[in-house]
Structures are given as C-alpha cells and as structure tokens.
Amino acid sequence: MSFAADVKSELCRLPVNARCCAVSESYGVLLYCNTFTNSAIKIVTDSRPFARRLPRLFRRAFGFDFDLLPEDPDKPGKLALAITDERKIEHIFDVCGFERERILAHHINYGVLEEECCRQSFVRGAFLAGGSVTDPQKRYHLELVTDHYSVSRETYALMLDMDFAPKSTDRSGRYITYFKSSGAIEDLLTTIGAPVSAMQVMEAKILKEMTNSVNRRVNCDTANVTKTVEAASEQVAAIRRLESTGALEALPDKLRETALLRLEYPELSIGQLAAAMNPPVTKSCLSHRLRRLMALAGEKQEDCRRKEP
C-alpha cells in the first residue's frame, strides 16, 4: 500500500463515538467528495477501510444507510457509495444547516464546528474524501482537494484558527489547500488521529537529516584530503627542484630536516608531519618552514630561467 493509503487506514480505525464528531466528519466528507448536490450524493474511493467506515459514520451522524453500496468491497478498483433518496438528502442538508432548495454554492457552516474535536473530525473527513499525502521518503506534501472554491477558502481559514499555516492554489478547476513542511504535516496527522503515520514522517525527516549530515561530512573530508594531497604534491615537487640543483644540502638543518621528512612521508597532513618531527613542532612552525622551502625552490627556478640563453 501507499503511504497515503496507510494514513487513511489508520484514520479509519478510530471509533465513531460522539454524534457531533460523526456529523462533523461526515460534513468534511460531503464537502470534499465527488458529488454533493440537492439531488444526489456520491462518494467514490479506492480506500477499502474508508468505504467500510462510511456506512457506520453516516448511520451515527444522520440515522440512515446509503442507497447504493459496493457489491463487492474487496474487488480491486474504485468503490462507489451513493444517496439518492430525497428525504435523506433533505435531512442531511438540514443537519448541515443548508436550505436544500436555495443552495447555490457550498460553504462551511461553522456552527456545526463549534468544538475543537468537531473541527478535527471535519478535517479528518475532508482528508479521507479529498486528501492525499506523499511518501515522506520522497518528499513532503499533503493536500486537500475540493470542487468548491468557497469551501477551500473557508477550510484555509479554519486551519488558521487551528494554528496551522497552509498554502492554497488551484489546479484544473479544483481548489487545493496544502502543506509542504514536514513539521506541519506531522502536526496535522496527529491532530486528525494518525499519530503513527506522523511518527513515520518524523522518522523519515530524521533519516534524511542524518544522511545529509553524513554526506556533508564525507564531502568536507574528501575536500580536505584533496587539498592536503595537492599541497603535499606541490611541496614535494619544490623540494625535488632544490635537490636537483644541489641546494637541498646547503639548507639550514631545520629546513633540510623538514624537506627530507616531507619526501619520506608525502601522504601526511601538516599536523601529522609536525608531530613526526624530532622533536615535534607546531603546525604553524612547520607550515612556515614548508612555505620557506617552496619560496627557495621558486627563487632557484627563477635563477635558472634567467641563466638560460
């Protein structure tokens, strides 16, 4: 199963207890489902747990069953549930605070969502019917999609009241409220009743941060090794030039000792080479000696150029 399917399965394991929360969750489903008009309600889903939850949810919220249920809920593909009975639809509109004959565009009736638990249930229903969330191993993205512009804008405002900071956009005539922050997705999933899935988002984030930290460290170490090798190669080349001109033997003892040690250990870093001196010296002292050797080699090379005919 996909991560989004796992999230919906977790949400559907929550009990359907308080009627006010059942109404609120059903309300979220209706405003984000495929069809919610004054003549028909149709919910299409590929989530088996959601399809099994809906009859229990609507019985608790409205006191009746769907007119159409999937013949084989275990059959692969989309599952459709529908209500076409006019009296049932009228009752749903009454419970949601709408006038069935006068409604032109759907809005969120905040009177249905006065309690915090009911707001959380509404968002849960909206996610089950019109939501999706990307596998956090790939990227962070959670969205709610509805056909109703006003519903999308009012969901946005509702989430602000719940201390979330969503973003909004539209796509192909549909309206989207979404999150791209892993922390916001974790908090939202926990709020609507999917703490296990929220932990999976958190674990994925921690793993990514650890991987990125290791990669940065490896890249930094690689860069340092490359820099050390390049510097040591330049120092060895300079010392070889001094050696080829006979200048190496004429150097002061400390410089000659440094030059010979570098030739013996070209792979050592400055710190390691400084510790290998007898007696050991500081890194700054050794760096000064190596710079002096390279400067002398440069002077010898310049002298040779001037002497060339």
mmCIF file of C-alpha atoms in Angstrom:
data_model
loop_
_atom_site.group_PDB
_atom_site.id
_atom_site.type_symbol
_atom_site.label_atom_id
_atom_site.label_comp_id
_atom_site.label_asym_id
_atom_site.label_seq_id
_atom_site.Cartn_x
_atom_site.Cartn_y
_atom_site.Cartn_z
ATOM 1 C CA MET A 1 0.000 0.000 0.000
ATOM 2 C CA SER A 2 0.995 3.612 -0.496
ATOM 3 C CA PHE A 3 1.757 5.884 2.428
ATOM 4 C CA ALA A 4 -1.491 7.817 1.814
ATOM 5 C CA ALA A 5 -3.439 4.545 1.952
ATOM 6 C CA ASP A 6 -1.722 3.644 5.236
ATOM 7 C CA VAL A 7 -2.686 7.041 6.692
ATOM 8 C CA LYS A 8 -6.333 6.598 5.696
ATOM 9 C CA SER A 9 -6.365 3.082 7.128
ATOM 10 C CA GLU A 10 -5.081 4.421 10.443
ATOM 11 C CA LEU A 11 -7.719 7.166 10.485
ATOM 12 C CA CYS A 12 -10.464 4.656 9.732
ATOM 13 C CA ARG A 13 -9.543 2.605 12.793
ATOM 14 C CA LEU A 14 -10.729 5.445 15.034
ATOM 15 C CA PRO A 15 -14.068 4.690 16.740
ATOM 16 C CA VAL A 16 -17.230 6.513 15.662
ATOM 17 C CA ASN A 17 -18.495 7.686 19.052
ATOM 18 C CA ALA A 18 -19.839 11.193 19.682
ATOM 19 C CA ARG A 19 -22.621 12.159 17.274
ATOM 20 C CA CYS A 20 -21.367 15.750 16.941
ATOM 21 C CA CYS A 21 -17.992 14.481 15.728
ATOM 22 C CA ALA A 22 -19.672 11.955 13.405
ATOM 23 C CA VAL A 23 -21.683 14.819 11.879
ATOM 24 C CA SER A 24 -18.545 16.951 11.521
ATOM 25 C CA GLU A 25 -16.529 14.147 9.906
ATOM 26 C CA SER A 26 -19.416 13.370 7.540
ATOM 27 C CA TYR A 27 -19.641 17.087 6.745
ATOM 28 C CA GLY A 28 -15.979 17.120 5.756
ATOM 29 C CA VAL A 29 -16.545 14.034 3.593
ATOM 30 C CA LEU A 30 -19.525 15.644 1.823
ATOM 31 C CA LEU A 31 -17.761 18.920 1.036
ATOM 32 C CA TYR A 32 -14.733 17.081 -0.367
ATOM 33 C CA CYS A 33 -16.423 14.092 -2.040
ATOM 34 C CA ASN A 34 -17.253 13.557 -5.725
ATOM 35 C CA THR A 35 -20.883 14.715 -5.715
ATOM 36 C CA PHE A 36 -22.863 16.650 -3.103
ATOM 37 C CA THR A 37 -25.908 18.307 -4.632
ATOM 38 C CA ASN A 38 -29.549 18.772 -3.628
ATOM 39 C CA SER A 39 -30.479 15.746 -5.773
ATOM 40 C CA ALA A 40 -27.640 13.259 -5.223
ATOM 41 C CA ILE A 41 -24.656 12.392 -3.032
ATOM 42 C CA LYS A 42 -21.924 10.154 -4.402
ATOM 43 C CA ILE A 43 -18.644 9.173 -2.773
ATOM 44 C CA VAL A 44 -16.042 7.312 -4.833
ATOM 45 C CA THR A 45 -12.912 5.952 -3.185
ATOM 46 C CA ASP A 46 -10.207 3.346 -3.658
ATOM 47 C CA SER A 47 -9.732 3.042 0.123
ATOM 48 C CA ARG A 48 -11.398 -0.115 1.435
ATOM 49 C CA PRO A 49 -11.176 0.964 5.078
ATOM 50 C CA PHE A 50 -12.842 4.293 4.201
ATOM 51 C CA ALA A 51 -15.620 2.544 2.258
ATOM 52 C CA ARG A 52 -16.248 0.291 5.286
ATOM 53 C CA ARG A 53 -16.242 3.270 7.678
ATOM 54 C CA LEU A 54 -18.711 5.405 5.730
ATOM 55 C CA PRO A 55 -21.922 3.400 6.481
ATOM 56 C CA ARG A 56 -21.166 3.398 10.218
ATOM 57 C CA LEU A 57 -20.299 7.093 10.091
ATOM 58 C CA PHE A 58 -23.488 8.135 8.273
ATOM 59 C CA ARG A 59 -25.705 5.959 10.477
ATOM 60 C CA ARG A 60 -24.247 7.662 13.572
ATOM 61 C CA ALA A 61 -24.464 11.137 12.027
ATOM 62 C CA PHE A 62 -27.786 11.017 10.189
ATOM 63 C CA GLY A 63 -29.528 7.820 11.297
ATOM 64 C CA PHE A 64 -29.811 6.041 7.936
ATOM 65 C CA ASP A 65 -27.857 3.969 5.394
ATOM 66 C CA PHE A 66 -26.615 4.632 1.881
ATOM 67 C CA ASP A 67 -28.930 3.792 -1.012
ATOM 68 C CA LEU A 68 -26.035 2.328 -3.000
ATOM 69 C CA LEU A 69 -23.194 0.297 -1.536
ATOM 70 C CA PRO A 70 -20.364 -1.562 -3.312
ATOM 71 C CA GLU A 71 -21.456 -5.060 -4.316
ATOM 72 C CA ASP A 72 -18.013 -6.476 -3.604
ATOM 73 C CA PRO A 73 -15.978 -4.167 -1.320
ATOM 74 C CA ASP A 74 -12.911 -6.400 -1.710
ATOM 75 C CA LYS A 75 -12.898 -6.160 -5.516
ATOM 76 C CA PRO A 76 -9.942 -4.127 -6.937
ATOM 77 C CA GLY A 77 -10.695 -0.667 -8.279
ATOM 78 C CA LYS A 78 -12.871 2.230 -7.225
ATOM 79 C CA LEU A 79 -15.743 1.802 -4.793
ATOM 80 C CA ALA A 80 -18.888 3.969 -5.006
ATOM 81 C CA LEU A 81 -21.446 4.784 -2.304
ATOM 82 C CA ALA A 82 -24.478 6.946 -3.046
ATOM 83 C CA ILE A 83 -27.618 8.504 -1.576
ATOM 84 C CA THR A 84 -30.446 9.447 -3.933
ATOM 85 C CA ASP A 85 -33.484 9.397 -1.631
ATOM 86 C CA GLU A 86 -34.803 12.970 -1.466
ATOM 87 C CA ARG A 87 -35.845 12.702 2.196
ATOM 88 C CA LYS A 88 -32.379 11.509 3.224
ATOM 89 C CA ILE A 89 -30.691 14.304 1.274
ATOM 90 C CA GLU A 90 -33.060 16.872 2.766
ATOM 91 C CA HIS A 91 -32.238 15.596 6.269
ATOM 92 C CA ILE A 92 -28.500 15.850 5.573
ATOM 93 C CA PHE A 93 -28.951 19.433 4.355
ATOM 94 C CA ASP A 94 -30.934 20.261 7.498
ATOM 95 C CA VAL A 95 -28.272 18.781 9.800
ATOM 96 C CA CYS A 96 -25.532 20.693 7.951
ATOM 97 C CA GLY A 97 -27.514 23.948 8.192
ATOM 98 C CA PHE A 98 -28.287 24.319 4.484
ATOM 99 C CA GLU A 99 -31.582 25.071 2.745
ATOM 100 C CA ARG A 100 -31.737 22.386 0.087
ATOM 101 C CA GLU A 101 -33.850 24.306 -2.408
ATOM 102 C CA ARG A 102 -31.884 27.555 -2.130
ATOM 103 C CA ILE A 103 -28.256 26.483 -2.056
ATOM 104 C CA LEU A 104 -26.208 27.863 -4.969
ATOM 105 C CA ALA A 105 -22.678 27.203 -3.740
ATOM 106 C CA HIS A 106 -21.389 25.179 -0.818
ATOM 107 C CA HIS A 107 -19.911 26.921 2.230
ATOM 108 C CA ILE A 108 -18.672 25.661 5.584
ATOM 109 C CA ASN A 109 -21.264 26.192 8.275
ATOM 110 C CA TYR A 110 -19.042 27.000 11.257
ATOM 111 C CA GLY A 111 -21.993 26.429 13.581
ATOM 112 C CA VAL A 112 -21.513 22.703 13.020
ATOM 113 C CA LEU A 113 -17.856 23.008 14.035
ATOM 114 C CA GLU A 114 -18.004 24.909 17.300
ATOM 115 C CA GLU A 115 -15.995 22.388 19.350
ATOM 116 C CA GLU A 116 -12.302 21.669 18.761
ATOM 117 C CA CYS A 117 -12.993 17.925 18.458
ATOM 118 C CA CYS A 118 -15.548 18.652 15.723
ATOM 119 C CA ARG A 119 -13.063 20.776 13.770
ATOM 120 C CA GLN A 120 -10.544 17.964 13.942
ATOM 121 C CA SER A 121 -13.218 15.487 12.785
ATOM 122 C CA PHE A 122 -14.173 17.782 9.882
ATOM 123 C CA VAL A 123 -10.566 17.911 8.634
ATOM 124 C CA ARG A 124 -10.307 14.136 9.038
ATOM 125 C CA GLY A 125 -13.391 13.667 6.857
ATOM 126 C CA ALA A 126 -12.072 16.131 4.288
ATOM 127 C CA PHE A 127 -8.770 14.237 4.127
ATOM 128 C CA LEU A 128 -10.457 10.838 3.813
ATOM 129 C CA ALA A 129 -12.629 12.035 0.918
ATOM 130 C CA GLY A 130 -10.365 14.508 -0.877
ATOM 131 C CA GLY A 131 -6.923 14.284 0.642
ATOM 132 C CA SER A 132 -3.592 12.755 -0.217
ATOM 133 C CA VAL A 133 -0.114 12.737 1.269
ATOM 134 C CA THR A 134 3.175 11.872 -0.419
ATOM 135 C CA ASP A 135 5.529 9.220 0.910
ATOM 136 C CA PRO A 136 7.875 11.203 3.218
ATOM 137 C CA GLN A 137 10.811 9.124 1.975
ATOM 138 C CA LYS A 138 10.419 11.027 -1.326
ATOM 139 C CA ARG A 139 9.177 14.499 -0.354
ATOM 140 C CA TYR A 140 6.796 16.312 1.984
ATOM 141 C CA HIS A 141 3.383 17.173 0.543
ATOM 142 C CA LEU A 142 -0.144 16.873 1.947
ATOM 143 C CA GLU A 143 -3.187 18.333 0.218
ATOM 144 C CA LEU A 144 -6.981 18.578 0.395
ATOM 145 C CA VAL A 145 -8.784 18.964 -2.948
ATOM 146 C CA THR A 146 -12.376 20.169 -3.451
ATOM 147 C CA ASP A 147 -14.525 21.363 -6.346
ATOM 148 C CA HIS A 148 -15.874 24.246 -4.254
ATOM 149 C CA TYR A 149 -13.905 27.499 -4.153
ATOM 150 C CA SER A 150 -15.646 28.818 -1.020
ATOM 151 C CA VAL A 151 -15.087 25.537 0.811
ATOM 152 C CA SER A 152 -11.377 25.680 0.021
ATOM 153 C CA ARG A 153 -11.046 29.277 1.226
ATOM 154 C CA GLU A 154 -13.029 28.554 4.388
ATOM 155 C CA THR A 155 -11.010 25.396 5.105
ATOM 156 C CA TYR A 156 -7.906 27.562 4.802
ATOM 157 C CA ALA A 157 -9.366 29.993 7.383
ATOM 158 C CA LEU A 158 -10.433 27.101 9.626
ATOM 159 C CA MET A 159 -6.905 25.725 9.647
ATOM 160 C CA LEU A 160 -5.516 29.135 10.548
ATOM 161 C CA ASP A 161 -7.856 29.115 13.548
ATOM 162 C CA MET A 162 -6.442 25.663 14.418
ATOM 163 C CA ASP A 163 -2.903 27.174 14.436
ATOM 164 C CA PHE A 164 -1.870 25.697 11.097
ATOM 165 C CA ALA A 165 -0.399 27.736 8.250
ATOM 166 C CA PRO A 166 -1.452 26.070 4.980
ATOM 167 C CA LYS A 167 -0.967 27.269 1.433
ATOM 168 C CA SER A 168 -3.592 27.299 -1.306
ATOM 169 C CA THR A 169 -3.733 27.041 -5.074
ATOM 170 C CA ASP A 170 -5.978 25.758 -7.872
ATOM 171 C CA ARG A 171 -5.389 23.049 -10.438
ATOM 172 C CA SER A 172 -7.594 22.197 -13.421
ATOM 173 C CA GLY A 173 -10.605 23.921 -11.914
ATOM 174 C CA ARG A 174 -10.182 22.313 -8.485
ATOM 175 C CA TYR A 175 -9.146 24.081 -5.292
ATOM 176 C CA ILE A 176 -6.329 22.880 -3.093
ATOM 177 C CA THR A 177 -5.228 23.515 0.472
ATOM 178 C CA TYR A 178 -1.775 22.056 1.036
ATOM 179 C CA PHE A 179 1.309 21.751 3.244
ATOM 180 C CA LYS A 180 4.948 21.214 2.262
ATOM 181 C CA SER A 181 6.521 21.400 5.726
ATOM 182 C CA SER A 182 7.270 18.073 7.389
ATOM 183 C CA GLY A 183 6.548 19.583 10.812
ATOM 184 C CA ALA A 184 3.134 20.876 9.711
ATOM 185 C CA ILE A 185 2.253 17.504 8.165
ATOM 186 C CA GLU A 186 3.287 15.707 11.367
ATOM 187 C CA ASP A 187 1.128 18.042 13.463
ATOM 188 C CA LEU A 188 -1.879 17.789 11.159
ATOM 189 C CA LEU A 189 -1.782 13.987 11.001
ATOM 190 C CA THR A 190 -1.522 13.828 14.791
ATOM 191 C CA THR A 191 -4.419 16.265 15.179
ATOM 192 C CA ILE A 192 -6.811 14.330 12.940
ATOM 193 C CA GLY A 193 -5.969 10.975 14.527
ATOM 194 C CA ALA A 194 -2.974 9.434 12.720
ATOM 195 C CA PRO A 195 -0.066 9.690 15.209
ATOM 196 C CA VAL A 196 1.645 6.536 13.895
ATOM 197 C CA SER A 197 1.820 7.991 10.391
ATOM 198 C CA ALA A 198 3.041 11.277 11.868
ATOM 199 C CA MET A 199 5.890 9.378 13.531
ATOM 200 C CA GLN A 200 6.808 7.855 10.167
ATOM 201 C CA VAL A 201 7.099 11.363 8.707
ATOM 202 C CA MET A 202 9.299 12.356 11.631
ATOM 203 C CA GLU A 203 11.494 9.255 11.253
ATOM 204 C CA ALA A 204 11.910 9.920 7.519
ATOM 205 C CA LYS A 205 12.932 13.514 8.266
ATOM 206 C CA ILE A 206 15.493 12.421 10.877
ATOM 207 C CA LEU A 207 16.930 9.816 8.494
ATOM 208 C CA LYS A 208 17.232 12.407 5.709
ATOM 209 C CA GLU A 209 18.930 14.871 8.053
ATOM 210 C CA MET A 210 21.383 12.188 9.205
ATOM 211 C CA THR A 211 22.112 11.161 5.609
ATOM 212 C CA ASN A 212 22.635 14.776 4.563
ATOM 213 C CA SER A 213 24.898 15.369 7.566
ATOM 214 C CA VAL A 214 26.994 12.311 6.719
ATOM 215 C CA ASN A 215 27.201 13.348 3.065
ATOM 216 C CA ARG A 216 28.290 16.862 4.023
ATOM 217 C CA ARG A 217 30.914 15.416 6.340
ATOM 218 C CA VAL A 218 32.181 12.999 3.688
ATOM 219 C CA ASN A 219 32.307 15.793 1.113
ATOM 220 C CA CYS A 220 34.160 18.020 3.564
ATOM 221 C CA ASP A 221 36.625 15.254 4.439
ATOM 222 C CA THR A 222 37.126 14.479 0.748
ATOM 223 C CA ALA A 223 37.789 18.143 0.026
ATOM 224 C CA ASN A 224 40.273 18.314 2.908
ATOM 225 C CA VAL A 225 42.077 15.172 1.721
ATOM 226 C CA THR A 226 42.246 16.540 -1.828
ATOM 227 C CA LYS A 227 43.578 19.830 -0.542
ATOM 228 C CA THR A 228 46.190 18.023 1.593
ATOM 229 C CA VAL A 229 47.310 15.825 -1.326
ATOM 230 C CA GLU A 230 47.594 18.786 -3.693
ATOM 231 C CA ALA A 231 49.579 20.837 -1.154
ATOM 232 C CA ALA A 232 51.886 17.902 -0.373
ATOM 233 C CA SER A 233 52.470 17.291 -4.116
ATOM 234 C CA GLU A 234 53.477 20.925 -4.603
ATOM 235 C CA GLN A 235 55.811 20.746 -1.585
ATOM 236 C CA VAL A 236 57.453 17.516 -2.801
ATOM 237 C CA ALA A 237 57.930 18.992 -6.294
ATOM 238 C CA ALA A 238 59.557 22.117 -4.792
ATOM 239 C CA ILE A 239 61.889 20.024 -2.629
ATOM 240 C CA ARG A 240 62.856 17.887 -5.646
ATOM 241 C CA ARG A 241 63.822 21.069 -7.518
ATOM 242 C CA LEU A 242 66.043 22.101 -4.607
ATOM 243 C CA GLU A 243 67.521 18.607 -4.581
ATOM 244 C CA SER A 244 68.243 18.645 -8.326
ATOM 245 C CA THR A 245 70.148 21.940 -8.074
ATOM 246 C CA GLY A 246 72.198 20.809 -5.060
ATOM 247 C CA ALA A 247 70.570 23.483 -2.897
ATOM 248 C CA LEU A 248 68.982 20.940 -0.549
ATOM 249 C CA GLU A 249 72.281 20.011 1.126
ATOM 250 C CA ALA A 250 73.122 23.685 1.656
ATOM 251 C CA LEU A 251 69.914 24.407 3.585
ATOM 252 C CA PRO A 252 69.937 25.110 7.345
ATOM 253 C CA ASP A 253 69.500 21.957 9.429
ATOM 254 C CA LYS A 254 65.857 22.602 10.369
ATOM 255 C CA LEU A 255 64.783 23.297 6.797
ATOM 256 C CA ARG A 256 66.717 20.289 5.467
ATOM 257 C CA GLU A 257 65.201 18.037 8.143
ATOM 258 C CA THR A 258 61.718 19.288 7.214
ATOM 259 C CA ALA A 259 62.383 18.727 3.495
ATOM 260 C CA LEU A 260 63.646 15.176 3.993
ATOM 261 C CA LEU A 261 60.703 14.282 6.247
ATOM 262 C CA ARG A 262 58.244 15.575 3.660
ATOM 263 C CA LEU A 263 59.928 13.474 0.979
ATOM 264 C CA GLU A 264 59.704 10.434 3.252
ATOM 265 C CA TYR A 265 56.051 10.996 4.173
ATOM 266 C CA PRO A 266 54.296 12.757 1.266
ATOM 267 C CA GLU A 267 50.876 11.468 2.389
ATOM 268 C CA LEU A 268 50.884 13.085 5.873
ATOM 269 C CA SER A 269 48.900 16.207 6.688
ATOM 270 C CA ILE A 270 50.655 19.262 8.141
ATOM 271 C CA GLY A 271 49.559 18.289 11.649
ATOM 272 C CA GLN A 272 50.760 14.702 11.264
ATOM 273 C CA LEU A 273 54.072 15.820 9.767
ATOM 274 C CA ALA A 274 54.589 18.329 12.582
ATOM 275 C CA ALA A 275 54.065 15.548 15.135
ATOM 276 C CA ALA A 276 56.561 13.333 13.298
ATOM 277 C CA MET A 277 59.390 15.871 13.668
ATOM 278 C CA ASN A 278 62.073 15.176 16.259
ATOM 279 C CA PRO A 279 61.323 16.963 18.484
ATOM 280 C CA PRO A 280 57.702 17.663 17.383
ATOM 281 C CA VAL A 281 56.897 21.210 16.313
ATOM 282 C CA THR A 282 53.677 23.166 15.968
ATOM 283 C CA LYS A 283 51.629 23.183 12.754
ATOM 284 C CA SER A 284 52.297 26.888 12.267
ATOM 285 C CA CYS A 285 56.040 26.333 12.638
ATOM 286 C CA LEU A 286 56.053 23.509 10.106
ATOM 287 C CA SER A 287 53.835 25.464 7.705
ATOM 288 C CA HIS A 288 56.298 28.357 7.869
ATOM 289 C CA ARG A 289 59.225 26.003 7.052
ATOM 290 C CA LEU A 290 57.376 24.456 4.085
ATOM 291 C CA ARG A 291 56.453 27.875 2.724
ATOM 292 C CA ARG A 292 60.110 28.854 3.033
ATOM 293 C CA LEU A 293 61.179 25.730 1.114
ATOM 294 C CA MET A 294 58.694 26.487 -1.664
ATOM 295 C CA ALA A 295 59.865 30.089 -1.830
ATOM 296 C CA LEU A 296 63.506 28.979 -2.118
ATOM 297 C CA ALA A 297 62.558 26.500 -4.860
ATOM 298 C CA GLY A 298 60.802 29.293 -6.678
ATOM 299 C CA GLU A 299 63.843 31.524 -6.417
ATOM 300 C CA LYS A 300 66.091 28.720 -7.759
ATOM 301 C CA GLN A 301 63.705 28.146 -10.669
ATOM 302 C CA GLU A 302 63.720 31.861 -11.491
ATOM 303 C CA ASP A 303 67.520 31.934 -11.362
ATOM 304 C CA CYS A 304 67.667 29.019 -13.812
ATOM 305 C CA ARG A 305 65.347 30.836 -16.228
ATOM 306 C CA ARG A 306 67.495 33.967 -16.140
ATOM 307 C CA LYS A 307 70.623 31.926 -16.888
ATOM 308 C CA GLU A 308 69.058 30.283 -19.921
ATOM 309 C CA PRO A 309 70.420 31.774 -23.223
#
